[in-house]
């Protein structure tokens, strides 16, 4: 197997890991005013992701760095053509991180509500725009012969991409609700489980519509199989959360996200950024890649350090695995 294919697969794994982990982070942030009826309950919700949210964002940094090193042409075209939406995502993530750190610096209720609103906004914006961005990558954008994006910002807000944004938003909110049902106990656990059960049906409808559109517009047997598997996992998550099997429901929603990302990348391959003007203008794993020497060095670095990073993050989740209750939150 060529190293360009290996690194395309590794980048897909990094994005799948990011959406899997940061997905429930975003979901918790969005649900903060929905499930948190008072300040103690909102602090409880924040504490469920407090030890891990910043570690989850490392997956985004590594995915971006791997793309820059393995496929510099892809990185350059992506970040220049999608400059405004990616800037909005970056600003939202910065505001969200600042809000987590500064919310508890003062006891004033208005102060906390302002930062709560920042957490919600900083979670909603990336949850939508990541779906819009990947929807456009799969759909294809206006690239000229120099691989430069020649379209406008509003061309990125097409129906398919917007449906992709709505899909990622719905999946992340559902994933977050299931995570809260798994991570908390008492009344919060019941409310989160009930909300997840109610959210499941509309999320299934939206996600199924997006995956079906993807399969029909970009026929691929492997992509269709992965999309079907993602749909089955999502239905399984809906059924298991209804009977309060939070652990299995979380596994199911996690599989849904991973399989959906895999379906998009398999559908995209061997392109990394298709051109809607001419297929000759498309960026592929061949014409966007770094030199073979660079890819070989990166591969050895990944072989050594990836298991260490995964082991450390797994240990972090194991240490903070216990359920939380509002009674443990100081008044």
Tab-separated table of C-alpha atoms in Angstrom:
chain	number	residue	atom	x	y	z
A	1	UNK	CA	0.000	0.000	0.000
A	2	UNK	CA	1.346	3.459	-0.902
A	3	UNK	CA	2.189	5.827	1.923
A	4	UNK	CA	-0.116	8.466	0.442
A	5	UNK	CA	-3.032	6.063	0.939
A	6	UNK	CA	-1.827	5.206	4.446
A	7	UNK	CA	-1.719	8.866	5.439
A	8	UNK	CA	-5.085	9.593	3.877
A	9	UNK	CA	-6.442	6.815	6.101
A	10	UNK	CA	-4.618	8.118	9.168
A	11	UNK	CA	-6.006	11.610	8.637
A	12	UNK	CA	-9.482	10.082	8.373
A	13	UNK	CA	-8.855	8.322	11.705
A	14	UNK	CA	-7.755	11.599	13.307
A	15	UNK	CA	-10.881	13.417	12.125
A	16	UNK	CA	-13.071	10.521	13.263
A	17	UNK	CA	-11.412	10.636	16.693
A	18	UNK	CA	-11.862	14.393	16.891
A	19	UNK	CA	-15.557	14.291	16.018
A	20	UNK	CA	-16.109	11.329	18.354
A	21	UNK	CA	-14.533	13.019	21.387
A	22	UNK	CA	-15.158	16.699	20.698
A	23	UNK	CA	-18.644	15.776	19.521
A	24	UNK	CA	-19.953	15.058	23.003
A	25	UNK	CA	-18.013	18.118	24.257
A	26	UNK	CA	-19.969	20.286	21.848
A	27	UNK	CA	-23.187	18.505	22.781
A	28	UNK	CA	-22.682	19.177	26.486
A	29	UNK	CA	-21.943	22.841	25.780
A	30	UNK	CA	-25.065	23.230	23.645
A	31	UNK	CA	-27.238	21.522	26.259
A	32	UNK	CA	-25.895	23.650	29.116
A	33	UNK	CA	-28.976	25.942	29.358
A	34	UNK	CA	-31.360	23.126	28.402
A	35	UNK	CA	-30.497	20.610	31.119
A	36	UNK	CA	-28.889	22.963	33.644
A	37	UNK	CA	-31.770	24.483	35.600
A	38	UNK	CA	-29.581	26.386	38.060
A	39	UNK	CA	-25.941	27.252	38.560
A	40	UNK	CA	-25.086	24.039	40.431
A	41	UNK	CA	-26.529	21.887	37.667
A	42	UNK	CA	-24.698	23.863	34.999
A	43	UNK	CA	-21.472	23.430	36.953
A	44	UNK	CA	-22.217	19.719	37.097
A	45	UNK	CA	-22.552	19.596	33.312
A	46	UNK	CA	-19.286	21.480	32.816
A	47	UNK	CA	-17.517	19.178	35.284
A	48	UNK	CA	-18.421	16.125	33.188
A	49	UNK	CA	-16.089	17.355	30.446
A	50	UNK	CA	-13.794	19.514	32.581
A	51	UNK	CA	-10.880	17.048	32.727
A	52	UNK	CA	-10.977	16.095	29.038
A	53	UNK	CA	-12.278	18.885	26.785
A	54	UNK	CA	-8.894	20.494	26.120
A	55	UNK	CA	-7.293	17.094	25.484
A	56	UNK	CA	-10.009	16.297	22.964
A	57	UNK	CA	-9.081	19.390	20.957
A	58	UNK	CA	-5.559	18.003	20.491
A	59	UNK	CA	-7.038	15.666	17.863
A	60	UNK	CA	-7.897	18.729	15.746
A	61	UNK	CA	-4.370	20.109	16.064
A	62	UNK	CA	-2.836	16.764	15.095
A	63	UNK	CA	-5.264	16.339	12.177
A	64	UNK	CA	-4.356	19.787	10.872
A	65	UNK	CA	-0.638	19.173	11.384
A	66	UNK	CA	-0.788	15.777	9.662
A	67	UNK	CA	-2.628	17.313	6.709
A	68	UNK	CA	-0.038	20.099	6.436
A	69	UNK	CA	2.874	17.642	6.509
A	70	UNK	CA	1.419	14.814	4.392
A	71	UNK	CA	-0.673	16.798	1.891
A	72	UNK	CA	0.559	20.421	1.834
A	73	UNK	CA	-1.365	21.260	-1.365
A	74	UNK	CA	-4.589	20.090	0.276
A	75	UNK	CA	-3.831	22.097	3.408
A	76	UNK	CA	-3.027	25.256	1.458
A	77	UNK	CA	-6.143	25.092	-0.727
A	78	UNK	CA	-8.406	24.159	2.168
A	79	UNK	CA	-7.265	26.902	4.513
A	80	UNK	CA	-7.191	29.597	1.827
A	81	UNK	CA	-10.504	28.675	0.206
A	82	UNK	CA	-12.343	28.010	3.480
A	83	UNK	CA	-10.636	30.868	5.299
A	84	UNK	CA	-13.748	32.570	6.710
A	85	UNK	CA	-15.597	29.476	8.032
A	86	UNK	CA	-12.368	28.079	9.501
A	87	UNK	CA	-11.634	31.430	11.120
A	88	UNK	CA	-15.125	31.444	12.632
A	89	UNK	CA	-14.515	27.942	14.002
A	90	UNK	CA	-11.188	29.017	15.488
A	91	UNK	CA	-12.684	32.106	17.125
A	92	UNK	CA	-15.573	30.045	18.511
A	93	UNK	CA	-13.170	27.464	19.985
A	94	UNK	CA	-11.075	30.218	21.582
A	95	UNK	CA	-14.141	31.888	23.110
A	96	UNK	CA	-15.372	28.509	24.351
A	97	UNK	CA	-12.056	27.713	26.009
A	98	UNK	CA	-11.864	31.131	27.657
A	99	UNK	CA	-15.442	30.725	28.901
A	100	UNK	CA	-14.629	27.419	30.613
A	101	UNK	CA	-11.692	29.025	32.399
A	102	UNK	CA	-13.300	32.337	33.370
A	103	UNK	CA	-16.855	31.275	34.236
A	104	UNK	CA	-16.011	30.468	37.851
A	105	UNK	CA	-13.754	33.464	38.495
A	106	UNK	CA	-16.634	35.490	39.932
A	107	UNK	CA	-19.783	34.534	41.801
A	108	UNK	CA	-21.974	37.110	40.069
A	109	UNK	CA	-24.897	35.403	38.304
A	110	UNK	CA	-24.846	37.773	35.312
A	111	UNK	CA	-21.136	37.084	34.844
A	112	UNK	CA	-21.776	33.333	34.759
A	113	UNK	CA	-24.739	33.638	32.395
A	114	UNK	CA	-22.636	35.651	29.971
A	115	UNK	CA	-19.953	32.974	29.887
A	116	UNK	CA	-22.618	30.271	29.620
A	117	UNK	CA	-23.874	31.984	26.470
A	118	UNK	CA	-20.282	32.019	25.174
A	119	UNK	CA	-19.994	28.267	25.819
A	120	UNK	CA	-23.213	27.616	23.903
A	121	UNK	CA	-22.164	29.820	20.965
A	122	UNK	CA	-18.658	28.362	20.988
A	123	UNK	CA	-20.172	24.894	20.735
A	124	UNK	CA	-22.921	25.542	18.181
A	125	UNK	CA	-20.757	27.342	15.612
A	126	UNK	CA	-18.127	24.585	15.172
A	127	UNK	CA	-20.777	21.847	15.364
A	128	UNK	CA	-22.502	23.334	12.318
A	129	UNK	CA	-19.531	24.650	10.339
A	130	UNK	CA	-17.529	21.416	10.479
A	131	UNK	CA	-20.430	19.667	8.766
A	132	UNK	CA	-20.683	22.463	6.207
A	133	UNK	CA	-16.938	22.265	5.507
A	134	UNK	CA	-16.837	18.507	5.038
A	135	UNK	CA	-20.031	18.598	3.011
A	136	UNK	CA	-18.338	20.972	0.568
A	137	UNK	CA	-15.166	18.872	0.442
A	138	UNK	CA	-17.134	15.772	-0.543
A	139	UNK	CA	-19.426	17.675	-2.916
A	140	UNK	CA	-16.560	19.472	-4.652
A	141	UNK	CA	-15.715	23.154	-4.865
A	142	UNK	CA	-14.623	25.546	-7.619
A	143	UNK	CA	-10.885	24.868	-8.043
A	144	UNK	CA	-9.024	26.250	-11.033
A	145	UNK	CA	-6.066	24.640	-12.805
A	146	UNK	CA	-3.709	26.043	-10.134
A	147	UNK	CA	-5.781	24.345	-7.405
A	148	UNK	CA	-6.952	27.722	-6.125
A	149	UNK	CA	-10.491	28.134	-4.801
A	150	UNK	CA	-12.244	30.653	-7.061
A	151	UNK	CA	-15.716	30.513	-5.547
A	152	UNK	CA	-17.251	32.784	-2.939
A	153	UNK	CA	-18.202	32.291	0.689
A	154	UNK	CA	-21.912	31.967	-0.014
A	155	UNK	CA	-21.264	29.179	-2.527
A	156	UNK	CA	-20.218	27.104	0.459
A	157	UNK	CA	-23.716	27.530	1.927
A	158	UNK	CA	-25.355	25.186	-0.558
A	159	UNK	CA	-28.225	22.819	0.427
A	160	UNK	CA	-26.058	19.693	0.646
A	161	UNK	CA	-23.439	21.343	2.855
A	162	UNK	CA	-26.078	22.965	5.063
A	163	UNK	CA	-27.721	19.572	5.533
A	164	UNK	CA	-24.282	18.275	6.495
A	165	UNK	CA	-24.012	21.047	9.098
A	166	UNK	CA	-27.443	20.206	10.468
A	167	UNK	CA	-26.420	16.533	10.612
A	168	UNK	CA	-23.246	17.163	12.611
A	169	UNK	CA	-25.146	19.507	14.935
A	170	UNK	CA	-27.833	16.890	15.581
A	171	UNK	CA	-25.377	14.028	16.028
A	172	UNK	CA	-23.219	16.000	18.451
A	173	UNK	CA	-26.185	17.124	20.557
A	174	UNK	CA	-27.510	13.555	20.717
A	175	UNK	CA	-24.015	12.232	21.487
A	176	UNK	CA	-23.677	14.826	24.254
A	177	UNK	CA	-27.052	13.953	25.785
A	178	UNK	CA	-26.147	10.261	25.828
A	179	UNK	CA	-22.764	11.098	27.364
A	180	UNK	CA	-24.466	13.092	30.140
A	181	UNK	CA	-26.840	10.205	30.822
A	182	UNK	CA	-23.775	7.961	31.117
A	183	UNK	CA	-21.652	10.379	33.155
A	184	UNK	CA	-24.183	11.689	35.696
A	185	UNK	CA	-26.564	10.156	38.208
A	186	UNK	CA	-29.834	11.086	39.865
A	187	UNK	CA	-32.310	13.520	38.281
A	188	UNK	CA	-29.759	14.793	35.740
A	189	UNK	CA	-29.220	11.273	34.444
A	190	UNK	CA	-32.959	10.818	33.972
A	191	UNK	CA	-33.436	14.160	32.223
A	192	UNK	CA	-30.465	13.613	29.911
A	193	UNK	CA	-31.683	10.118	29.006
A	194	UNK	CA	-35.200	11.344	28.309
A	195	UNK	CA	-33.924	14.207	26.163
A	196	UNK	CA	-31.675	11.839	24.198
A	197	UNK	CA	-34.624	9.531	23.536
A	198	UNK	CA	-36.681	12.476	22.226
A	199	UNK	CA	-33.827	13.770	20.069
A	200	UNK	CA	-33.115	10.399	18.463
A	201	UNK	CA	-35.931	10.363	15.891
A	202	UNK	CA	-35.321	13.804	14.297
A	203	UNK	CA	-31.561	13.170	14.288
A	204	UNK	CA	-32.095	9.826	12.539
A	205	UNK	CA	-34.237	11.515	9.879
A	206	UNK	CA	-31.714	14.308	9.207
A	207	UNK	CA	-28.642	12.039	9.265
A	208	UNK	CA	-30.313	9.439	7.043
A	209	UNK	CA	-31.212	12.152	4.532
A	210	UNK	CA	-27.623	13.423	4.408
A	211	UNK	CA	-26.091	9.949	4.075
A	212	UNK	CA	-28.608	8.950	1.412
A	213	UNK	CA	-27.900	12.130	-0.570
A	214	UNK	CA	-24.166	11.391	-0.298
A	215	UNK	CA	-24.544	7.820	-1.543
A	216	UNK	CA	-26.788	8.822	-4.455
A	217	UNK	CA	-24.643	11.782	-5.534
A	218	UNK	CA	-21.333	9.934	-5.151
A	219	UNK	CA	-21.940	6.211	-5.793
A	220	UNK	CA	-19.477	4.015	-3.920
A	221	UNK	CA	-20.146	0.502	-2.704
A	222	UNK	CA	-17.808	0.834	0.267
A	223	UNK	CA	-19.237	4.236	1.107
A	224	UNK	CA	-22.796	2.915	0.880
A	225	UNK	CA	-21.968	-0.010	3.203
A	226	UNK	CA	-20.380	2.312	5.767
A	227	UNK	CA	-23.306	4.746	5.526
A	228	UNK	CA	-25.763	1.899	6.104
A	229	UNK	CA	-23.715	0.687	9.078
A	230	UNK	CA	-23.757	4.223	10.510
A	231	UNK	CA	-27.542	4.352	10.139
A	232	UNK	CA	-27.925	0.982	11.876
A	233	UNK	CA	-25.669	2.135	14.729
A	234	UNK	CA	-27.726	5.314	15.141
A	235	UNK	CA	-30.975	3.354	15.338
A	236	UNK	CA	-29.342	1.016	17.865
A	237	UNK	CA	-28.363	4.041	19.941
A	238	UNK	CA	-31.935	5.319	19.869
A	239	UNK	CA	-33.300	1.958	21.018
A	240	UNK	CA	-30.760	1.412	23.793
A	241	UNK	CA	-31.139	4.877	25.296
A	242	UNK	CA	-34.884	4.322	25.523
A	243	UNK	CA	-34.287	1.359	27.845
A	244	UNK	CA	-31.626	3.344	29.753
A	245	UNK	CA	-28.625	1.329	28.621
A	246	UNK	CA	-26.444	4.412	28.529
A	247	UNK	CA	-23.161	2.588	27.982
A	248	UNK	CA	-24.371	0.738	24.898
A	249	UNK	CA	-26.101	3.881	23.652
A	250	UNK	CA	-22.846	5.827	23.906
A	251	UNK	CA	-20.989	3.096	22.028
A	252	UNK	CA	-23.691	3.216	19.333
A	253	UNK	CA	-23.592	7.007	18.870
A	254	UNK	CA	-19.781	6.872	18.874
A	255	UNK	CA	-19.866	4.204	16.151
A	256	UNK	CA	-22.340	6.309	14.196
A	257	UNK	CA	-19.945	9.257	14.103
A	258	UNK	CA	-16.894	7.129	13.269
A	259	UNK	CA	-18.696	5.205	10.516
A	260	UNK	CA	-20.192	8.389	9.039
A	261	UNK	CA	-16.741	10.019	8.847
A	262	UNK	CA	-15.350	6.818	7.311
A	263	UNK	CA	-18.140	6.836	4.719
A	264	UNK	CA	-17.304	10.421	3.725
A	265	UNK	CA	-13.575	9.732	3.390
A	266	UNK	CA	-14.111	6.491	1.454
A	267	UNK	CA	-16.485	8.321	-0.872
A	268	UNK	CA	-13.904	11.081	-1.317
A	269	UNK	CA	-10.898	8.802	-2.079
A	270	UNK	CA	-8.656	9.107	-4.097
A	271	UNK	CA	-9.536	12.800	-4.216
A	272	UNK	CA	-8.793	14.968	-1.227
A	273	UNK	CA	-10.550	18.021	-2.656
A	274	UNK	CA	-12.570	17.530	-5.847
A	275	UNK	CA	-13.042	20.375	-8.309
A	276	UNK	CA	-16.561	21.116	-9.499
A	277	UNK	CA	-15.127	22.921	-12.559
A	278	UNK	CA	-13.116	20.040	-14.008
A	279	UNK	CA	-11.886	16.726	-12.642
A	280	UNK	CA	-8.457	17.631	-14.006
A	281	UNK	CA	-8.310	20.431	-11.424
A	282	UNK	CA	-9.044	18.145	-8.467
A	283	UNK	CA	-6.543	17.589	-5.700
A	284	UNK	CA	-5.806	13.899	-5.139
A	285	UNK	CA	-3.671	11.830	-2.790
A	286	UNK	CA	-1.064	11.769	-5.572
A	287	UNK	CA	-0.775	15.407	-6.653
A	288	UNK	CA	-1.295	16.921	-3.182
A	289	UNK	CA	1.197	14.739	-1.282
A	290	UNK	CA	4.602	15.499	0.192
A	291	UNK	CA	7.738	13.724	-0.974
A	292	UNK	CA	8.105	9.987	-0.231
A	293	UNK	CA	10.964	10.732	2.178
A	294	UNK	CA	8.778	13.090	4.217
A	295	UNK	CA	6.008	10.514	4.392
A	296	UNK	CA	8.443	7.805	5.514
A	297	UNK	CA	9.801	9.967	8.339
A	298	UNK	CA	6.271	10.897	9.419
A	299	UNK	CA	5.249	7.252	9.420
A	300	UNK	CA	8.032	6.275	11.832
A	301	UNK	CA	7.165	9.202	14.114
A	302	UNK	CA	3.503	8.139	14.096
A	303	UNK	CA	4.398	4.508	14.832
A	304	UNK	CA	6.381	5.539	17.924
A	305	UNK	CA	4.256	8.311	19.417
A	306	UNK	CA	0.638	7.492	18.471
A	307	UNK	CA	0.331	4.516	20.877
A	308	UNK	CA	1.759	6.650	23.701
A	309	UNK	CA	-0.730	9.450	23.120
A	310	UNK	CA	-3.649	7.017	22.892
A	311	UNK	CA	-2.551	5.251	26.081
A	312	UNK	CA	-2.292	8.543	27.954
A	313	UNK	CA	-5.699	9.760	26.830
A	314	UNK	CA	-7.268	6.389	27.610
A	315	UNK	CA	-5.744	6.552	31.096
A	316	UNK	CA	-7.245	10.035	31.572
A	317	UNK	CA	-10.741	8.792	30.752
A	318	UNK	CA	-10.260	5.809	33.063
A	319	UNK	CA	-9.251	8.022	36.000
A	320	UNK	CA	-12.311	10.274	35.533
A	321	UNK	CA	-14.757	7.464	34.740
A	322	UNK	CA	-17.114	7.770	37.742
A	323	UNK	CA	-20.577	9.302	37.566
A	324	UNK	CA	-21.135	12.796	38.964
A	325	UNK	CA	-24.091	14.074	40.988
A	326	UNK	CA	-25.246	17.572	41.800
A	327	UNK	CA	-24.925	16.829	45.515
A	328	UNK	CA	-21.137	16.800	45.129
A	329	UNK	CA	-21.140	20.317	43.679
A	330	UNK	CA	-20.447	22.915	46.415
A	331	UNK	CA	-23.196	25.458	47.012
